[in-house]
PDB file of C-alpha atoms in Angstrom:
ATOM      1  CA  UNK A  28       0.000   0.000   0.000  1.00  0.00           C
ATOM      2  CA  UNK A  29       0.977   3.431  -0.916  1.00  0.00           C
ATOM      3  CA  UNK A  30       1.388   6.308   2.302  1.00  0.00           C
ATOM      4  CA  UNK A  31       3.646   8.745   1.038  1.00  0.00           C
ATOM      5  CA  UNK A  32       3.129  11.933  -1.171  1.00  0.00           C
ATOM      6  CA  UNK A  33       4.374  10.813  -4.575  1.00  0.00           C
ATOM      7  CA  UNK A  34       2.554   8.239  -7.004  1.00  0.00           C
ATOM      8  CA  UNK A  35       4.184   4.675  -6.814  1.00  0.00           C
ATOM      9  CA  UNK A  36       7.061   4.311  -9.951  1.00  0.00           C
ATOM     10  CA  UNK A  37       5.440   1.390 -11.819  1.00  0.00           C
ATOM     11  CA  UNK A  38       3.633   1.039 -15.117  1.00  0.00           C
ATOM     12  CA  UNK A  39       0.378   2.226 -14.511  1.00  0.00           C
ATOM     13  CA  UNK A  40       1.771   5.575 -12.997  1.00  0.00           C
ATOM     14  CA  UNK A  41       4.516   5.936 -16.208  1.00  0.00           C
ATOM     15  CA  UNK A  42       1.434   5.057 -18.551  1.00  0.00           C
ATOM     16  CA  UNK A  43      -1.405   7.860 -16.764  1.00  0.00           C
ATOM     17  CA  UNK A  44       1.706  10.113 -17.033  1.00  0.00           C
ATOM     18  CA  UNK A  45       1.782   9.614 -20.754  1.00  0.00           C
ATOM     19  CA  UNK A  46      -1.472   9.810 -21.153  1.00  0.00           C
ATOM     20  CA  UNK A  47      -2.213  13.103 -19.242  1.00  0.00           C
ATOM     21  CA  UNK A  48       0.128  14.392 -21.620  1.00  0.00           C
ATOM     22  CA  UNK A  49      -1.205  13.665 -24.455  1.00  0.00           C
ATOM     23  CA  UNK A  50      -4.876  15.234 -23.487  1.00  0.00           C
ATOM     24  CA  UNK A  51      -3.110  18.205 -22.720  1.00  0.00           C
ATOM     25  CA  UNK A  52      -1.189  18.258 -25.855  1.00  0.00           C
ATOM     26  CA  UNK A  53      -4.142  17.715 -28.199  1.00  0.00           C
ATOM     27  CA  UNK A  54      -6.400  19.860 -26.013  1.00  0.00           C
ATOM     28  CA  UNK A  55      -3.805  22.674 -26.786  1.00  0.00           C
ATOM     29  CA  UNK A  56      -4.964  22.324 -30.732  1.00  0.00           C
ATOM     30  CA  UNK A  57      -8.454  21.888 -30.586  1.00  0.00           C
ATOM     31  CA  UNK A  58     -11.348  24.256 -29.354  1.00  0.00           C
ATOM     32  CA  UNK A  59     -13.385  23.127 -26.531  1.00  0.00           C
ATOM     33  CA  UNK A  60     -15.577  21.273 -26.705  1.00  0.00           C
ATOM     34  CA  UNK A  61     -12.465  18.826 -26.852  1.00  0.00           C
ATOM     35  CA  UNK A  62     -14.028  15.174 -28.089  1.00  0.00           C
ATOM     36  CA  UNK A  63     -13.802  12.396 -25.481  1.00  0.00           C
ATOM     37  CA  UNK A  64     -10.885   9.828 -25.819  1.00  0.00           C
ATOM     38  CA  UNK A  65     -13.011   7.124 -26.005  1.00  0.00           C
ATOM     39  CA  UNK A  66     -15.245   8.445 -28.810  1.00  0.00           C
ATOM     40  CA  UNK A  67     -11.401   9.050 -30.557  1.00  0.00           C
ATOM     41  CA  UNK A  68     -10.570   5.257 -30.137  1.00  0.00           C
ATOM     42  CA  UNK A  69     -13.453   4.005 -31.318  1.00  0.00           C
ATOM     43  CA  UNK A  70     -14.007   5.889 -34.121  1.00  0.00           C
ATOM     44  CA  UNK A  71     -10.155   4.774 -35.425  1.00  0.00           C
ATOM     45  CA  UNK A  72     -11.501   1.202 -35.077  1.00  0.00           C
ATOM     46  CA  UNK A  73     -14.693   1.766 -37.602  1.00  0.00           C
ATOM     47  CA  UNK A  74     -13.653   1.317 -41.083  1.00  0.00           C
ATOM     48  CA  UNK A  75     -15.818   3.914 -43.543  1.00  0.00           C
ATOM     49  CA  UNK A  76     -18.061   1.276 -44.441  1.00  0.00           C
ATOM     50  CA  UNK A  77     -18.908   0.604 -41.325  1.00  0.00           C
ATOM     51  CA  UNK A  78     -18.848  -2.762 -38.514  1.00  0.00           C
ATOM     52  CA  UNK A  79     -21.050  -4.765 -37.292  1.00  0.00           C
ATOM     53  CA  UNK A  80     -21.643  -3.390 -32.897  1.00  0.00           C
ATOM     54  CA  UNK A  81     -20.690  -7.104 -32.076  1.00  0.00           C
ATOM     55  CA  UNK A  82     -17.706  -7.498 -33.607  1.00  0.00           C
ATOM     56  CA  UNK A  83     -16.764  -3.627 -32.245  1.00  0.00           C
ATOM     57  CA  UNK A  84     -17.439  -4.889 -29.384  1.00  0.00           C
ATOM     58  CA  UNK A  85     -14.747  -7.279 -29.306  1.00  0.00           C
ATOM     59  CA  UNK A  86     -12.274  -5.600 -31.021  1.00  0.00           C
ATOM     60  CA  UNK A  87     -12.303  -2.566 -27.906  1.00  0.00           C
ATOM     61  CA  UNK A  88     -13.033  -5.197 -25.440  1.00  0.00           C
ATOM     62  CA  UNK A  89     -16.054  -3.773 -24.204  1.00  0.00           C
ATOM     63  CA  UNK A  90     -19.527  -5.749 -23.301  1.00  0.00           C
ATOM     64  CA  UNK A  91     -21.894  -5.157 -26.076  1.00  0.00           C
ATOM     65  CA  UNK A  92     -23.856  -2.980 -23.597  1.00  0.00           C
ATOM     66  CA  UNK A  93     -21.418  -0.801 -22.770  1.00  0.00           C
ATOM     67  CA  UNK A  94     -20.495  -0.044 -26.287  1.00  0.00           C
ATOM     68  CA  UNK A  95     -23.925   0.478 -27.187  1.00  0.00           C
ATOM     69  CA  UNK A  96     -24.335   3.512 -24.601  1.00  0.00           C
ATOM     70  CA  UNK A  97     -20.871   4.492 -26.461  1.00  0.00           C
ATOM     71  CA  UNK A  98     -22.237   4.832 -29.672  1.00  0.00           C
ATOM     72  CA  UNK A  99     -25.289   6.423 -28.971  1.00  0.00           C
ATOM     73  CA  UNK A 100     -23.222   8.986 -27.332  1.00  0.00           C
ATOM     74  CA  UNK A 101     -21.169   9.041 -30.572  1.00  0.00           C
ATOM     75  CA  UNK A 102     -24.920   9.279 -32.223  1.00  0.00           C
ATOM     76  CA  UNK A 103     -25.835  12.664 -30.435  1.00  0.00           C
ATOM     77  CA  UNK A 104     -22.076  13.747 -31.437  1.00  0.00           C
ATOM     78  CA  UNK A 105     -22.539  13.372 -35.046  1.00  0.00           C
ATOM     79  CA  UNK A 106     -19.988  11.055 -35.086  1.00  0.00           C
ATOM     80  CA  UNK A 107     -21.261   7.745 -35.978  1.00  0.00           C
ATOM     81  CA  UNK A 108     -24.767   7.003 -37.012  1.00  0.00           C
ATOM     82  CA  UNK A 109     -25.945   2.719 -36.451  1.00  0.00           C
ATOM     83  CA  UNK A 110     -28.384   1.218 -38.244  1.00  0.00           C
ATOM     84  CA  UNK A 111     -30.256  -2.628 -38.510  1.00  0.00           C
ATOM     85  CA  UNK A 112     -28.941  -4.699 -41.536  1.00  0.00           C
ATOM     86  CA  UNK A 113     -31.779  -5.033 -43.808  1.00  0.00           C
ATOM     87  CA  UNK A 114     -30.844  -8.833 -43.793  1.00  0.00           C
ATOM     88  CA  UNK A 115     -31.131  -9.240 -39.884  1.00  0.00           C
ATOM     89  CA  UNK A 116     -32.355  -6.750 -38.363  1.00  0.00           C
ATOM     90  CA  UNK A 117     -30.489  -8.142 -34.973  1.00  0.00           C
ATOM     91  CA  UNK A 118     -27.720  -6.838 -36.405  1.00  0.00           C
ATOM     92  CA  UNK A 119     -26.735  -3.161 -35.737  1.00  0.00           C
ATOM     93  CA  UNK A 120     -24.036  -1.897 -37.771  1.00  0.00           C
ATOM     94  CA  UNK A 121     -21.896   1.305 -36.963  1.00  0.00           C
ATOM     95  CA  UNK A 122     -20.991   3.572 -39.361  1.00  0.00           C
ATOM     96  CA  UNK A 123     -18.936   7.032 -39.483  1.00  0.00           C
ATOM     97  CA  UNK A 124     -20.495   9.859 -40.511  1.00  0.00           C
ATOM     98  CA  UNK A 125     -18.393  12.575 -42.627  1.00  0.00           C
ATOM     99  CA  UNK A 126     -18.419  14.742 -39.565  1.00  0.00           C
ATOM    100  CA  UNK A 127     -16.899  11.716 -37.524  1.00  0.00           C
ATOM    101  CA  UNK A 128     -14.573  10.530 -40.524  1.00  0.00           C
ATOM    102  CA  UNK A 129     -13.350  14.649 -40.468  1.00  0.00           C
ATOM    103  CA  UNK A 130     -13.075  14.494 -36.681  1.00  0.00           C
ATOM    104  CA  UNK A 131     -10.892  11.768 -37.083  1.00  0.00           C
ATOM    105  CA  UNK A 132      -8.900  12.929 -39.736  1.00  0.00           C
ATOM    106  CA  UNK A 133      -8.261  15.841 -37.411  1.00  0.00           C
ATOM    107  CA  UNK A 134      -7.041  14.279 -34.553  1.00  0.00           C
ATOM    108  CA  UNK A 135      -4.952  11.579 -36.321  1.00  0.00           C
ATOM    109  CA  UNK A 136      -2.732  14.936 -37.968  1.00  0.00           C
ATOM    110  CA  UNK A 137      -2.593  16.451 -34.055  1.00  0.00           C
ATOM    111  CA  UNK A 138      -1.550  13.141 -33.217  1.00  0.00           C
ATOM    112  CA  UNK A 139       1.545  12.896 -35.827  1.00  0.00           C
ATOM    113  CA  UNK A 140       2.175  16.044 -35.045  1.00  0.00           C
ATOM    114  CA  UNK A 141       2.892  15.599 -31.151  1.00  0.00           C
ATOM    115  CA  UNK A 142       4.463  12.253 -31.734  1.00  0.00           C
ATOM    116  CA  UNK A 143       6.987  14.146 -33.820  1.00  0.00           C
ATOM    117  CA  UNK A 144       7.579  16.741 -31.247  1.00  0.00           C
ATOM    118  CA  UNK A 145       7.695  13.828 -28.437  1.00  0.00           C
ATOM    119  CA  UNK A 146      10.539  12.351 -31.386  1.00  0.00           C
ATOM    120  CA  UNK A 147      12.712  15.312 -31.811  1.00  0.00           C
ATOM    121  CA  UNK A 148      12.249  15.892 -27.875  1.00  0.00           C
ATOM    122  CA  UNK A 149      13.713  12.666 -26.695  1.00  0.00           C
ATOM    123  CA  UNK A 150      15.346  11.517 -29.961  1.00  0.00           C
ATOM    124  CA  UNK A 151      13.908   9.584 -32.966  1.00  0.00           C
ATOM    125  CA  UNK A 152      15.789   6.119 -31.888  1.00  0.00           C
ATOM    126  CA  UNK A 153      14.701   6.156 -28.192  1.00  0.00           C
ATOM    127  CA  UNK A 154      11.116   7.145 -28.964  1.00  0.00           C
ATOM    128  CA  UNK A 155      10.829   4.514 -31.705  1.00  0.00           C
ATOM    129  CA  UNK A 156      12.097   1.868 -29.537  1.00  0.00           C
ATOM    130  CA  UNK A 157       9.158   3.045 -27.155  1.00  0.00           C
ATOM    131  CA  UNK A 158       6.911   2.326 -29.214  1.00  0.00           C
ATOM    132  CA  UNK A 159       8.071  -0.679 -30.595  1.00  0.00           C
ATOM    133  CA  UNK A 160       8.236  -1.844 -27.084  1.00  0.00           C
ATOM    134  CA  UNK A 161       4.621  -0.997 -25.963  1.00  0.00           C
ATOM    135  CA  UNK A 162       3.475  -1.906 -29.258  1.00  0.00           C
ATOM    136  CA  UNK A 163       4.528  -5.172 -28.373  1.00  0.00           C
ATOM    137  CA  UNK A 164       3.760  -5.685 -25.056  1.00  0.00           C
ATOM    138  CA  UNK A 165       0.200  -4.886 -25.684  1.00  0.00           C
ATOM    139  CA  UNK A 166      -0.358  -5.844 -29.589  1.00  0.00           C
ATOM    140  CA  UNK A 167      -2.358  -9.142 -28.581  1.00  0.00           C
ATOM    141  CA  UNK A 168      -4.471  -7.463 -26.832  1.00  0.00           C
ATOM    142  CA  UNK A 169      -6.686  -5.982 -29.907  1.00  0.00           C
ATOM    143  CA  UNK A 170      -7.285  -9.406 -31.386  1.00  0.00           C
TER     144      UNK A 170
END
């Protein structure tokens, strides 16, 4: 158990630092109101024709329930729009709408654009070994 003032110095602390970061960063370029991480994530994950909500689901490893209240957020955002399949209507597919496919656009440039910074900042070798490092530490767990 933790007492003192600082955060522990293990993986979750060095990743939350990271992460802060990079809110703050892409906060900096965008005018409030700044879209939600989540909505970010997910909408990277939707290809422009759009995917079946049960196999999103498993892809973000969320319940089907959970990323149902995501997308209807998403919905009210512009960002997404679902509909049934006209060949089973059980099945909801989720599809990007231009505003969402723009949003995304957007945020993938901010994001080169920081990663380059974070590059020059610490050097290009030590920042691509980073990544190569998380990328594979954590690569199996997007199916």
């Amino acid at each position: 158990m933790h007492t003192g003032d600082e955060l522990p110095y293990h993986m979750f602390r060095l990743v939350e630092g990271v992460r802060r970061r990079l809110v703050r960063e892409l906060q900096a370029r965008l005018e409030p109101p700044y879209p939600r991480g989540s909505h970010m994530r997910l909408l990277g994950m939707i290809p422009v024709d759009g995917m079946r909500i049960t196999d999103l689901a498993a892809l973000s490893a969320m319940t089907k329930q959970s990323l149902g209240e995501l997308v209807t957020a998403m919905e009210a955002h512009g960002l997404v729009e679902s509909r049934r399949l006209d060949t089973d209507r059980r099945v909801r597919l989720v599809v990007p709408t231009k505003a969402g496919l723009a949003t995304a656009a957007t945020m993938a440039g901010h994001l080169a654009a920081i990663e380059d910074q974070w590059r020059n900042e610490v050097g290009a070798r030590r920042y691509d070994s980073m990544k190569a490092v998380l990328d594979e530490l954590g690569r199996d767990e997007f199916g």
